[in-house]
């Protein structure tokens, strides 16, 4: 047994008890009251009927006849004379009857007849008395008695029935508690255990996710939470091992070049060359760490996107200006097609970062005399804007396409100093676009080129 099912069970029990007491109060008291009223009215009516007969013929035969009639009934009659001495009775006159008969002289009664005793709970008889009046003179009395045992029995039976209902509801409550425990509380406890195990890092336990009710939903949520945590842990471990590798590699280079630069036989010129390499390599490590830091901030939602309406062509031209020398050096053409009427709702600084990263990649993977283009389309309702960055470079192998968004993922694993980026660029790009509520996708064909498509949905923000 446990707290929840007992609480629910008690609630259920209290409700049943409440309903029963209400039933008891209204039905029981109603039934009993009415029954007593009926019985007394009946008794009185019988008494007056006998009295009426006797008033017409107050003789021996009639008296006997009345007594005889009553002897078959549940009730008893006693007929007395004017002095209240017993003339005739239908049954044996018991002591209780006798007492009531003698007491009757102390009450004031009318011709209609009076109730002598109605305390059915404590007294042995209900009793009435009707005076026999002939020529305005009281000639005798008709006493009627009803044994209260039958009433008490009837009430007892009723009470027993109510008691029985009470016991049945108790049993029903116990059964309810049992089923509540079995179908609701036990699964909850099971889930509690599993979540505790999950928080301790144990993801082996499986929950029953086949139920089609809310508990099933809960179990499924917990299960998927557990799976997510497990996957996150795995990701984190993989990430940590690749990051340590990615930091170790350039540091090894650095150390190697530093060792070489320290050689005393080296000419100044050679030494400068090595020191330049060391500087470059150190710059790469710094960039990597900066990117990691940026991503960590994004993960913690510590960075905010401050959107504003931006004239896209201005933003793109500015970036083009910055990239122009690099493109010229590589003999690659950079083209921009964007209508000057196109405005987008973006964070200009973050979005520049996105375009910069994409152009950087495109340039890195483009051979001489090719074109890198940025084309922008906006649909008529201005609810969607597509920005497509295309190059005519080496392309991305089909097998790698899916992973390029992952942190530290590079198609070219060897990471030579010339092409070796951090592998964080596209992860940052994706994160920023998603934070803008947009989407980014890629299409690529080997040795033909790659196209990245950014889809911005304006929604009702503008
Ligand atoms: N335009 C492109 N053409 C060919 N390969 C690309 C292109 N853009 C990205 N890639 C591949 O995707 C990988 C991941 O890109 P990114 O996350 O920017 O990392 P990085 O540029 O630091 O290597 C790159 O290593 C590269 O192999
Ligand atoms: Mg890159």
PDB file of C-alpha atoms and ligand atoms in Angstrom, residues 361-362 364-365 391 394-396 404 409-412 421-426 450 452, ligand 1:
ATOM      1  CA  UNK A 361      33.953  27.566 -47.137  1.00  0.00           C
ATOM      2  CA  UNK A 362      33.050  28.221 -50.770  1.00  0.00           C
ATOM      3  CA  UNK A 364      38.357  27.349 -49.658  1.00  0.00           C
ATOM      4  CA  UNK A 365      36.885  24.627 -51.863  1.00  0.00           C
ATOM      5  CA  UNK A 391      30.090  27.488 -55.706  1.00  0.00           C
ATOM      6  CA  UNK A 394      34.968  20.190 -55.448  1.00  0.00           C
ATOM      7  CA  UNK A 395      31.637  19.329 -53.828  1.00  0.00           C
ATOM      8  CA  UNK A 396      30.909  17.286 -50.724  1.00  0.00           C
ATOM      9  CA  UNK A 404      28.849  18.511 -42.107  1.00  0.00           C
ATOM     10  CA  UNK A 409      33.286  17.433 -38.552  1.00  0.00           C
ATOM     11  CA  UNK A 410      35.490  17.874 -41.572  1.00  0.00           C
ATOM     12  CA  UNK A 411      35.420  15.990 -44.829  1.00  0.00           C
ATOM     13  CA  UNK A 412      39.178  16.373 -45.160  1.00  0.00           C
ATOM     14  CA  UNK A 421      39.410  24.729 -40.511  1.00  0.00           C
ATOM     15  CA  UNK A 422      37.994  24.031 -37.104  1.00  0.00           C
ATOM     16  CA  UNK A 423      34.982  22.140 -38.395  1.00  0.00           C
ATOM     17  CA  UNK A 424      32.801  24.406 -36.282  1.00  0.00           C
ATOM     18  CA  UNK A 425      31.788  26.877 -38.973  1.00  0.00           C
ATOM     19  CA  UNK A 426      28.700  25.101 -40.257  1.00  0.00           C
ATOM     20  CA  UNK A 450      27.805  22.953 -53.688  1.00  0.00           C
ATOM     21  CA  UNK A 452      23.672  26.112 -49.434  1.00  0.00           C
TER      22      UNK A 452
HETATM   23  N1  LIG B   1      31.352  24.857 -50.202  1.00  0.00           N
HETATM   24  C1  LIG B   1      31.914  23.710 -49.817  1.00  0.00           C
HETATM   25  N2  LIG B   1      32.456  22.861 -50.731  1.00  0.00           N
HETATM   26  C2  LIG B   1      33.013  21.691 -50.350  1.00  0.00           C
HETATM   27  N3  LIG B   1      33.048  21.250 -49.072  1.00  0.00           N
HETATM   28  C3  LIG B   1      32.513  22.054 -48.117  1.00  0.00           C
HETATM   29  C4  LIG B   1      31.922  23.290 -48.435  1.00  0.00           C
HETATM   30  N4  LIG B   1      31.465  23.852 -47.274  1.00  0.00           N
HETATM   31  C5  LIG B   1      31.788  22.970 -46.317  1.00  0.00           C
HETATM   32  N5  LIG B   1      32.416  21.896 -46.790  1.00  0.00           N
HETATM   33  C6  LIG B   1      32.879  20.746 -46.007  1.00  0.00           C
HETATM   34  O1  LIG B   1      32.187  20.713 -44.788  1.00  0.00           O
HETATM   35  C7  LIG B   1      33.111  20.644 -43.723  1.00  0.00           C
HETATM   36  C8  LIG B   1      32.595  21.417 -42.540  1.00  0.00           C
HETATM   37  O2  LIG B   1      32.576  22.796 -42.770  1.00  0.00           O
HETATM   38  P1  LIG B   1      32.814  23.784 -41.600  1.00  0.00           P
HETATM   39  O3  LIG B   1      31.892  23.400 -40.508  1.00  0.00           O
HETATM   40  O4  LIG B   1      32.735  25.180 -42.110  1.00  0.00           O
HETATM   41  O5  LIG B   1      34.272  23.422 -41.124  1.00  0.00           O
HETATM   42  P2  LIG B   1      35.657  23.983 -41.647  1.00  0.00           P
HETATM   43  O6  LIG B   1      35.375  24.958 -42.724  1.00  0.00           O
HETATM   44  O7  LIG B   1      36.253  24.585 -40.431  1.00  0.00           O
HETATM   45  O8  LIG B   1      36.406  22.779 -42.108  1.00  0.00           O
HETATM   46  C9  LIG B   1      34.389  21.205 -44.254  1.00  0.00           C
HETATM   47  O9  LIG B   1      35.480  20.596 -43.641  1.00  0.00           O
HETATM   48  C10 LIG B   1      34.318  20.850 -45.720  1.00  0.00           C
HETATM   49  O10 LIG B   1      34.922  19.591 -45.937  1.00  0.00           O
END
